[in-house]
PDB file of C-alpha atoms in Angstrom:
ATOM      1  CA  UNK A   1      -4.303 -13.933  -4.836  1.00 66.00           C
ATOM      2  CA  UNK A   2      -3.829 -14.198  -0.979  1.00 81.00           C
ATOM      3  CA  UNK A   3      -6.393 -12.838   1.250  1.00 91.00           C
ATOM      4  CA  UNK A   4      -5.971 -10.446   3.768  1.00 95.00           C
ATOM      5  CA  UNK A   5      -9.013  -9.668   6.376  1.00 96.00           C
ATOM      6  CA  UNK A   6     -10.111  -6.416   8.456  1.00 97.00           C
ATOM      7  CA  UNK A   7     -12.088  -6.211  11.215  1.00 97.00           C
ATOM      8  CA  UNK A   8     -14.319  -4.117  11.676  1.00 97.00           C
ATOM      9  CA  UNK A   9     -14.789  -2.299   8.236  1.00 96.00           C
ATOM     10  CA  UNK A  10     -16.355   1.052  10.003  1.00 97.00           C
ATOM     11  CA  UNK A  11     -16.216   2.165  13.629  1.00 97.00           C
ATOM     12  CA  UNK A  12     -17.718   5.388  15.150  1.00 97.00           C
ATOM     13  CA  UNK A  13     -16.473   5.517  19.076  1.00 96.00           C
ATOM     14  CA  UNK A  14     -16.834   8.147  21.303  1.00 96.00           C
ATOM     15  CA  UNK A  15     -13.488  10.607  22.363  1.00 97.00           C
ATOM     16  CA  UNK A  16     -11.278   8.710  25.213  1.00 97.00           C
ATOM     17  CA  UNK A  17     -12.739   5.048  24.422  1.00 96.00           C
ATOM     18  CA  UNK A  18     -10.010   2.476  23.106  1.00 97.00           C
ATOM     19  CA  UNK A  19     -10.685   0.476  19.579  1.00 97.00           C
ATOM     20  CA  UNK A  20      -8.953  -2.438  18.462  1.00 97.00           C
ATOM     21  CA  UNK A  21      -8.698  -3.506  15.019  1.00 98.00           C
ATOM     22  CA  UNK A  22      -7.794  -7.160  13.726  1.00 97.00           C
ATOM     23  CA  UNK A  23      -5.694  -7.789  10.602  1.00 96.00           C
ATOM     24  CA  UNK A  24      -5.792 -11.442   9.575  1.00 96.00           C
ATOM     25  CA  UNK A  25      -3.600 -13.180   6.675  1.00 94.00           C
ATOM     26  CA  UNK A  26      -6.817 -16.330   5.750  1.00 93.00           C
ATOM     27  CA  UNK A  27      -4.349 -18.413   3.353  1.00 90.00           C
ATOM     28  CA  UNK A  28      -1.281 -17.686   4.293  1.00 91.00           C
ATOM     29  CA  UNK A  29       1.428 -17.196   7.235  1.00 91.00           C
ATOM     30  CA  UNK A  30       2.875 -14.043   7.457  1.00 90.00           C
ATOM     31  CA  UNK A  31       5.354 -13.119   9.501  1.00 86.00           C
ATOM     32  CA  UNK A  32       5.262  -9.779   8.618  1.00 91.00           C
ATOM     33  CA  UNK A  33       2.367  -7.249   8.716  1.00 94.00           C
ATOM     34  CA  UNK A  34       2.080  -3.234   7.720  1.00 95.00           C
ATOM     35  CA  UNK A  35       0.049  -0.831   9.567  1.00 97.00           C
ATOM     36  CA  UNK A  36      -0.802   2.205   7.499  1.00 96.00           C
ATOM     37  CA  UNK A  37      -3.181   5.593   7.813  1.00 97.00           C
ATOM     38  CA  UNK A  38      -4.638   7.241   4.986  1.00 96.00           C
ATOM     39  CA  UNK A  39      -6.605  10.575   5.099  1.00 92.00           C
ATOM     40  CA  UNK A  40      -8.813  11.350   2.503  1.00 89.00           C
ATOM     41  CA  UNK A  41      -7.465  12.180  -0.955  1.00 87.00           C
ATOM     42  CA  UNK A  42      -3.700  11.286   0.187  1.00 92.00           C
ATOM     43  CA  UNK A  43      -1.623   8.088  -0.303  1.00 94.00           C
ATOM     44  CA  UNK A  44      -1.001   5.458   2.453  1.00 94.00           C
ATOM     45  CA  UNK A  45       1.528   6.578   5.183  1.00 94.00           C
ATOM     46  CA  UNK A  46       3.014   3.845   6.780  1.00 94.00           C
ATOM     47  CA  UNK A  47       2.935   3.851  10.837  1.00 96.00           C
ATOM     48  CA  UNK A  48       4.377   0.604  11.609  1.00 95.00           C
ATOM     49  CA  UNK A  49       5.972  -2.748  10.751  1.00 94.00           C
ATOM     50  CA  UNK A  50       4.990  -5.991  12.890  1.00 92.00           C
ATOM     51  CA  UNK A  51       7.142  -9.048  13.110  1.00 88.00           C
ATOM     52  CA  UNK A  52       5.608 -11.992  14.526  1.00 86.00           C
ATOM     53  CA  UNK A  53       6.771 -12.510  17.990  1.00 83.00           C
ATOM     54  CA  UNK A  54       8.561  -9.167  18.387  1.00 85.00           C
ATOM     55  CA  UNK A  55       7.777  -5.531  19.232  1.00 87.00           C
ATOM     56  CA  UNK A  56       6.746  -3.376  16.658  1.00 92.00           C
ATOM     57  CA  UNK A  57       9.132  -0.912  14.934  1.00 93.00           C
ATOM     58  CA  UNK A  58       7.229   3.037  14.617  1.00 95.00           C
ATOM     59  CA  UNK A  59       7.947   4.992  12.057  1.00 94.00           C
ATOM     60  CA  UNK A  60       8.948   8.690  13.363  1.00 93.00           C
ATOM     61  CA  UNK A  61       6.409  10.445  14.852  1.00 93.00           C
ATOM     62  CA  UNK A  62       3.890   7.633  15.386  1.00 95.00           C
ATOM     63  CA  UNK A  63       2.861   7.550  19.498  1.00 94.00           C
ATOM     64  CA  UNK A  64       3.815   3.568  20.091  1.00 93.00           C
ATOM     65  CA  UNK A  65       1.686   4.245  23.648  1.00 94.00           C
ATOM     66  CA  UNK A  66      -0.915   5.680  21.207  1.00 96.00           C
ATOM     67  CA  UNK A  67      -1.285   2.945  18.614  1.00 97.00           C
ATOM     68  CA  UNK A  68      -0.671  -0.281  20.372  1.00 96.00           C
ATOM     69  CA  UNK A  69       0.278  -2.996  18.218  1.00 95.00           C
ATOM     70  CA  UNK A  70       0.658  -6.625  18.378  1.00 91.00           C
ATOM     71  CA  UNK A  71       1.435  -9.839  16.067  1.00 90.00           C
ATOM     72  CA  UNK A  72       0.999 -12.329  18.420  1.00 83.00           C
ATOM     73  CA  UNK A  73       0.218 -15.515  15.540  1.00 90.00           C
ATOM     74  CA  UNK A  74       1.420 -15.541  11.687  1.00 91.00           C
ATOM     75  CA  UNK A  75      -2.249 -15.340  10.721  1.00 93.00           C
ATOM     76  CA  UNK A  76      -3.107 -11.854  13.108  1.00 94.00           C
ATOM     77  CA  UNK A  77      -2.089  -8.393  13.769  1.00 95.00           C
ATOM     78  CA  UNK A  78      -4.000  -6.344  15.755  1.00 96.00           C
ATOM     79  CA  UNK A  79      -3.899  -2.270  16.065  1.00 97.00           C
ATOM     80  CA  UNK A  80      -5.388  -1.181  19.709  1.00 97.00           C
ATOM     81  CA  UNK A  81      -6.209   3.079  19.206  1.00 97.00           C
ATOM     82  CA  UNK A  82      -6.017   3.923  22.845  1.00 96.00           C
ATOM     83  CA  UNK A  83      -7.720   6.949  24.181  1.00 96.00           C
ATOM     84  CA  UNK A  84      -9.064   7.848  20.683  1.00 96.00           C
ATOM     85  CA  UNK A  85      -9.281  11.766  19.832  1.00 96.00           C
ATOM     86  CA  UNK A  86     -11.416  12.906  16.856  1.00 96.00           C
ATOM     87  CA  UNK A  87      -7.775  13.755  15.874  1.00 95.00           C
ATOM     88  CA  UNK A  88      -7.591   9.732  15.338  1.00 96.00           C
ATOM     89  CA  UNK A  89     -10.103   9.594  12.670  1.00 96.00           C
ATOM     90  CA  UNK A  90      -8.878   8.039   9.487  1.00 96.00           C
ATOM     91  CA  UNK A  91      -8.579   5.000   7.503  1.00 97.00           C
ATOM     92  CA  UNK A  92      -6.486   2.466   8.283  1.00 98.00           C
ATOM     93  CA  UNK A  93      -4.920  -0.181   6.366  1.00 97.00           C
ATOM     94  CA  UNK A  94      -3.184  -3.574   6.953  1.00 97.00           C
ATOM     95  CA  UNK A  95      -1.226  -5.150   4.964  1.00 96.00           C
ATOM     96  CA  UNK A  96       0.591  -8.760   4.960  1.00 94.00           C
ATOM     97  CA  UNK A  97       3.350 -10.212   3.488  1.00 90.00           C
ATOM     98  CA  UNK A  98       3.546 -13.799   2.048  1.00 85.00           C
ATOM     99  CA  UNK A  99       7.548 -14.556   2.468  1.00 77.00           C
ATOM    100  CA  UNK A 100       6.724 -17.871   0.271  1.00 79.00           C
ATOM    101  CA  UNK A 101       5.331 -15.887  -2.508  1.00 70.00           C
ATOM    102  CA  UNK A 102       8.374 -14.043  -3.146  1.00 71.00           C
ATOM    103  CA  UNK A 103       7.711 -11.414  -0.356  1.00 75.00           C
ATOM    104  CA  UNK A 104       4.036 -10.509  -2.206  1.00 81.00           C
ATOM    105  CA  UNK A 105       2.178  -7.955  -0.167  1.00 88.00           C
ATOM    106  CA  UNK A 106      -1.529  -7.719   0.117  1.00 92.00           C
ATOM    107  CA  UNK A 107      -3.779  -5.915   2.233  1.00 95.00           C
ATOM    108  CA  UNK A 108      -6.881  -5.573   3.877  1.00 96.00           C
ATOM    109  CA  UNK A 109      -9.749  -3.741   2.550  1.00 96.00           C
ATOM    110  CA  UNK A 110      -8.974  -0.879   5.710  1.00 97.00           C
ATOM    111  CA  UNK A 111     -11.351   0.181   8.664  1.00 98.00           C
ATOM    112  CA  UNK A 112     -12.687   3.238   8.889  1.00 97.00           C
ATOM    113  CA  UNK A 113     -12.324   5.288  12.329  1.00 97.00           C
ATOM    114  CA  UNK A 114     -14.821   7.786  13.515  1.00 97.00           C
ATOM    115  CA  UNK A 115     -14.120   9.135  16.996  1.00 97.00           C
ATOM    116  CA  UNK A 116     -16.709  11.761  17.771  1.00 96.00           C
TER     117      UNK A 116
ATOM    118  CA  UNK B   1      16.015   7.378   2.209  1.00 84.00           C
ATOM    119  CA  UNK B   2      14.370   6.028  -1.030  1.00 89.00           C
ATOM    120  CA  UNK B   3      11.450   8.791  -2.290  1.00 95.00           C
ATOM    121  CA  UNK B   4       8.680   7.911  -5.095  1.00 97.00           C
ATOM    122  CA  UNK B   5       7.214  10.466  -6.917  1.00 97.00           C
ATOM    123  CA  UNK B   6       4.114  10.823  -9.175  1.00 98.00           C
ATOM    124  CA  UNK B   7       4.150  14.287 -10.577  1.00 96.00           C
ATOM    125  CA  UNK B   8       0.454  13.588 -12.311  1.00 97.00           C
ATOM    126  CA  UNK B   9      -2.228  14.623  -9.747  1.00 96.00           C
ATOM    127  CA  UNK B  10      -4.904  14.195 -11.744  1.00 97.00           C
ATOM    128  CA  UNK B  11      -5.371  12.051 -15.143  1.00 98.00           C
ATOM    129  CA  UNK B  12      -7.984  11.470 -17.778  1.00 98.00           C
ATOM    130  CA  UNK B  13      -8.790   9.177 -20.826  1.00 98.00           C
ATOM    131  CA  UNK B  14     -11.353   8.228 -22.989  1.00 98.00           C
ATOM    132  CA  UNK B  15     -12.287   4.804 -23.020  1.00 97.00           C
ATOM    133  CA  UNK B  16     -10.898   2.267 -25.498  1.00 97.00           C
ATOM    134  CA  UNK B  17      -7.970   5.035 -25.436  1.00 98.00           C
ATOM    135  CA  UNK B  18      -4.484   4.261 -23.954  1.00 98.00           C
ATOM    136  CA  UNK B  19      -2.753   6.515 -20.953  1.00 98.00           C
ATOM    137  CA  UNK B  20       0.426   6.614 -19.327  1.00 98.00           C
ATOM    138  CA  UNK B  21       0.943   7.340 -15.746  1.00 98.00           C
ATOM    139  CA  UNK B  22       4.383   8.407 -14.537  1.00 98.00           C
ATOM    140  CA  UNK B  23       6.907   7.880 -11.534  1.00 98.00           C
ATOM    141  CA  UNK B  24      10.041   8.549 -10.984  1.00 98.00           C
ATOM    142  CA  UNK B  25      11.890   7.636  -7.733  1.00 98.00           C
ATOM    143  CA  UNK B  26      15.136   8.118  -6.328  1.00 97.00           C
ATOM    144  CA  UNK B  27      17.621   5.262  -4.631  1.00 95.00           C
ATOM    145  CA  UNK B  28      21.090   4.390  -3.988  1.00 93.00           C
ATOM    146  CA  UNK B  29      20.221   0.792  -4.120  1.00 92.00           C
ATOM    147  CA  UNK B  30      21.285  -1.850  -6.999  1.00 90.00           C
ATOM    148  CA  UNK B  31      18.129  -4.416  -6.221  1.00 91.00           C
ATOM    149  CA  UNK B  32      14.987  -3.742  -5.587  1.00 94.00           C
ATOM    150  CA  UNK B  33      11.092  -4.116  -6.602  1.00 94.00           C
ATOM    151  CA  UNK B  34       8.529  -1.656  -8.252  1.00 96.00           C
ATOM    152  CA  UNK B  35       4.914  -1.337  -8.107  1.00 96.00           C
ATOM    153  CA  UNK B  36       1.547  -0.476  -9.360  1.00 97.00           C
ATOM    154  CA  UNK B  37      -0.838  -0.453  -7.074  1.00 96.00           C
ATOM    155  CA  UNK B  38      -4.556   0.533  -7.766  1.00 97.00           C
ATOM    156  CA  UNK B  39      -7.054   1.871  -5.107  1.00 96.00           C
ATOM    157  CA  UNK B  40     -10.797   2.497  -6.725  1.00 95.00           C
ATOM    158  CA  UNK B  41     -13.508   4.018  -4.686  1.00 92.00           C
ATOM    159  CA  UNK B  42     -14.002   1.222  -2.222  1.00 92.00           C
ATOM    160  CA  UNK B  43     -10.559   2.364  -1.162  1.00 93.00           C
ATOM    161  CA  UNK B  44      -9.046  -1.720  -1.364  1.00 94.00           C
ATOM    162  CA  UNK B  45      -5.646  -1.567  -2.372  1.00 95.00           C
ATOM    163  CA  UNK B  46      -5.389  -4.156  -5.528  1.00 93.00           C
ATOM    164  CA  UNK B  47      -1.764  -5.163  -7.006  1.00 92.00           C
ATOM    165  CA  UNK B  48      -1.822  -3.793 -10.646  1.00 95.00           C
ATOM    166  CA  UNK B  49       1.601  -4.859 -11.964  1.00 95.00           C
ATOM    167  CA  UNK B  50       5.107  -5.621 -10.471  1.00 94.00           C
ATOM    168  CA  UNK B  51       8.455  -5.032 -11.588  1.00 95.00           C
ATOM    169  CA  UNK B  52      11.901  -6.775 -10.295  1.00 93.00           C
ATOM    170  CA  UNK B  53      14.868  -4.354 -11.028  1.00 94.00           C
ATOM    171  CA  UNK B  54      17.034  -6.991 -11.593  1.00 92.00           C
ATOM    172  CA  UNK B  55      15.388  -7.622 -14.661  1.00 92.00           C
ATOM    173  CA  UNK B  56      15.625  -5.609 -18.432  1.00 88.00           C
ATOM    174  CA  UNK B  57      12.701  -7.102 -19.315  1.00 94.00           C
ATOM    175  CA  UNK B  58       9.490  -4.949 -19.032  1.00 96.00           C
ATOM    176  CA  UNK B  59       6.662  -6.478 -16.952  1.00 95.00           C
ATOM    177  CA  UNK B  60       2.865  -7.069 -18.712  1.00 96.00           C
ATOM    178  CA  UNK B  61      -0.147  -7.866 -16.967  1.00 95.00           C
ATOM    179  CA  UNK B  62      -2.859  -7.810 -19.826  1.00 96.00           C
ATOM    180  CA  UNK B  63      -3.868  -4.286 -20.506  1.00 97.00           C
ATOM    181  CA  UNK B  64      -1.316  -3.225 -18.656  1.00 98.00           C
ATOM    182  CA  UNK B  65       2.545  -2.422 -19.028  1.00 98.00           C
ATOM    183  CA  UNK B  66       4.985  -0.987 -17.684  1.00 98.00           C
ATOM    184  CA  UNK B  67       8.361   1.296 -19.422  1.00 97.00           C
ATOM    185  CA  UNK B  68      10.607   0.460 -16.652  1.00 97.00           C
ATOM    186  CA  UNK B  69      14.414   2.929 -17.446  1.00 96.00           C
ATOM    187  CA  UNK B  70      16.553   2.071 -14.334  1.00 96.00           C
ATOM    188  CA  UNK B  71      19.404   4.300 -15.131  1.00 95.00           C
ATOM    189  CA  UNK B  72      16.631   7.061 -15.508  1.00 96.00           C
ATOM    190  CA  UNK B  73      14.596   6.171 -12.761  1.00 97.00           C
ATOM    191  CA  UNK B  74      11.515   5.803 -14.514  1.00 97.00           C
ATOM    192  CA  UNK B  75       8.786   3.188 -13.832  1.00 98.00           C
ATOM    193  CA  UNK B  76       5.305   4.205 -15.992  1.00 98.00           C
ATOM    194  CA  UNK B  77       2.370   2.374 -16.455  1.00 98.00           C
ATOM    195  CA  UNK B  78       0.772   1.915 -19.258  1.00 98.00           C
ATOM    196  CA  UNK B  79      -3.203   1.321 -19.273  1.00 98.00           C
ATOM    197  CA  UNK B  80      -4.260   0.240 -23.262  1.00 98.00           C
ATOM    198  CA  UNK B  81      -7.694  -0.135 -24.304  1.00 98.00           C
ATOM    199  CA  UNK B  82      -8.926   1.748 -21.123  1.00 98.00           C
ATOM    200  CA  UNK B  83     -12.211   0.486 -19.568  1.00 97.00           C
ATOM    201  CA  UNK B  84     -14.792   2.653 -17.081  1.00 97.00           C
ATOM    202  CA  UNK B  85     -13.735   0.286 -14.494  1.00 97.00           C
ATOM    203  CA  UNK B  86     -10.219   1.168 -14.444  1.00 98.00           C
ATOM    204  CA  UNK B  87     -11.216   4.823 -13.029  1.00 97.00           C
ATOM    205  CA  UNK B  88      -9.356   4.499  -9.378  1.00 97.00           C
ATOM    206  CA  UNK B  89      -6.254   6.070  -7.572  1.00 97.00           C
ATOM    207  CA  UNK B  90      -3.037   4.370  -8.959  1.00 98.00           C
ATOM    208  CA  UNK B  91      -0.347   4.766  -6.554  1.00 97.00           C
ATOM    209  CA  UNK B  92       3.620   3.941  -7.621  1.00 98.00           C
ATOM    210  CA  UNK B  93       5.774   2.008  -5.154  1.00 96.00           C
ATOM    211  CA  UNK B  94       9.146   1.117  -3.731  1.00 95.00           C
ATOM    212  CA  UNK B  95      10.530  -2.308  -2.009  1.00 93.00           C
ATOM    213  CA  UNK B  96      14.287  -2.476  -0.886  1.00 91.00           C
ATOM    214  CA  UNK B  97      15.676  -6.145  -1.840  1.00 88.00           C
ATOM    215  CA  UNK B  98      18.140  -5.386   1.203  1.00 81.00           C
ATOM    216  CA  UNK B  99      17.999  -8.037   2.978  1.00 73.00           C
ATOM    217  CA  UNK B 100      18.457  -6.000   6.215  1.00 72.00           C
ATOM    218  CA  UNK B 101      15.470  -3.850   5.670  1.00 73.00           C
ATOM    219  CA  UNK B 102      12.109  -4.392   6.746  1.00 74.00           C
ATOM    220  CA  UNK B 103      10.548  -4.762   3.459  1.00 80.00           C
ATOM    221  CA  UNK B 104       7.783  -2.056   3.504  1.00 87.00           C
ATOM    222  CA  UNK B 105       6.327  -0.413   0.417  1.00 92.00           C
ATOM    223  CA  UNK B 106       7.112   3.617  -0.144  1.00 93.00           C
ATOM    224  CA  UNK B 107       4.318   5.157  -1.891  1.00 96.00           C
ATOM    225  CA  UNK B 108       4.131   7.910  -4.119  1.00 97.00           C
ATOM    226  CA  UNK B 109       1.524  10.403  -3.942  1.00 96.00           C
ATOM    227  CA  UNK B 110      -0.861   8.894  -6.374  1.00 97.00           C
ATOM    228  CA  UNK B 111      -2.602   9.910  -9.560  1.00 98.00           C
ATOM    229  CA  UNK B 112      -6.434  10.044  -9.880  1.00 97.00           C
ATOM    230  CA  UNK B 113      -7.628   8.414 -13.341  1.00 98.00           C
ATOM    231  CA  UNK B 114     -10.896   9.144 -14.820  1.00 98.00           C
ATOM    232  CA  UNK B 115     -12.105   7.125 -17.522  1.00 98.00           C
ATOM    233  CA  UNK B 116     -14.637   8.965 -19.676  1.00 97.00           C
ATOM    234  CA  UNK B 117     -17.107   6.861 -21.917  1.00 95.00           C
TER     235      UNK B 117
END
């Protein structure tokens, strides 16, 4: 199957510092890429959809001024946590989807977010 | 608003043995897609099993199956001749066809599968 990249796997940051994290599709153009959260022991809440070329659409009650995103190429997404609170911590998870493989979605193997 | 729901926190088989995980899910919509996803410990999300809802026919990837009812709402997967490495979360989801929408999976909650040897 298609490969999606993270990067980085694991961050630890300190409170108020800004992190950005990189979502690239390596074999495939998507023109569409999912940003989720996940807390530990719950399923994968989905903060925001990225078309290439195109502002970001937020799903209620996700800051856009807090999680900056952009999809600036068909290969990469990136997620910018500004001002990150220990509130922030989490897993997050990008996801991809190949519109010439029937819409397939695959997704990266998440980062992990520390903010101490 | 389409909802998915997996009403099985927690599940466990032997191995060699076969389980069935449940979902149910609710929608207005005629055409859409259904999934199995599977997330073990290293927490990467791995497509399991996918299901157009167009189609009667049930979909099989090896070991695994799915009953899909669309009239009941039911989409469960079956796991046969369960092996120690199938032990993950296994999360149910939902894809509008709508062309219109923005084509993002709804989750259930997930079901925790222990496979005991």
């Amino acid at each position: 199957g298609a490969v999606v990249s993270q990067h980085p796997s694991r961050v630890i940051c300190k409170s108020g510092t800004s992190v950005k994290i990189e979502c690239r599709s390596l074999d495939f153009q998507a023109t569409t890429m999912f940003w989720y959260r996940q807390f530990p022991k719950q399923s994968l809440m989905l903060m925001a959809t990225s078309n290439e070329g195109s502002k970001a659409t937020y799903e209620q009650g996700v800051e856009k001024d807090k999680f900056l995103i952009n999809h600036a190429s068909l290969t990469l997404s990136t997620l910018t946590v500004t001002s990150a609170h220990p509130e922030d911590s989490s897993f997050y998870i990008c996801s991809a989807r190949d519109h010439l493989a029937g819409g397939a979605q695959y997704f990266g193997p998440g980062t992990r977010l520390l903010v101490l | 608003a389409q909802t998915v729901t997996q009403s099985q926190p927690e599940m466990s088989v032997q191995e060699a043995e076969t389980v069935t995980l449940s979902c149910t899910y609710d929608t207005s919509e005629s055409d859409y897609y259904l999934f199995w996803y599977k997330q073990p410990p290293s927490r990467q999300m791995i497509l399991v099993i996918r299901q157009e809802a167009y189609k009667q026919q049930n979909a099989t990837e090896n070991r695994f199956s799915v009953n899909f009812q669309k009239a009941a709402k039911s989409f469960s997967l079956k796991i046969s001749d369960s092996q120690l490495g199938d032990a993950a979360m296994y999360f149910c989801a939902y894809r509008s066809a709508y062309r219109g929408s923005q084509g993002n999976l709804i989750f259930g909650k997930g079901t925790k599968l222990s496979v005991k040897p």
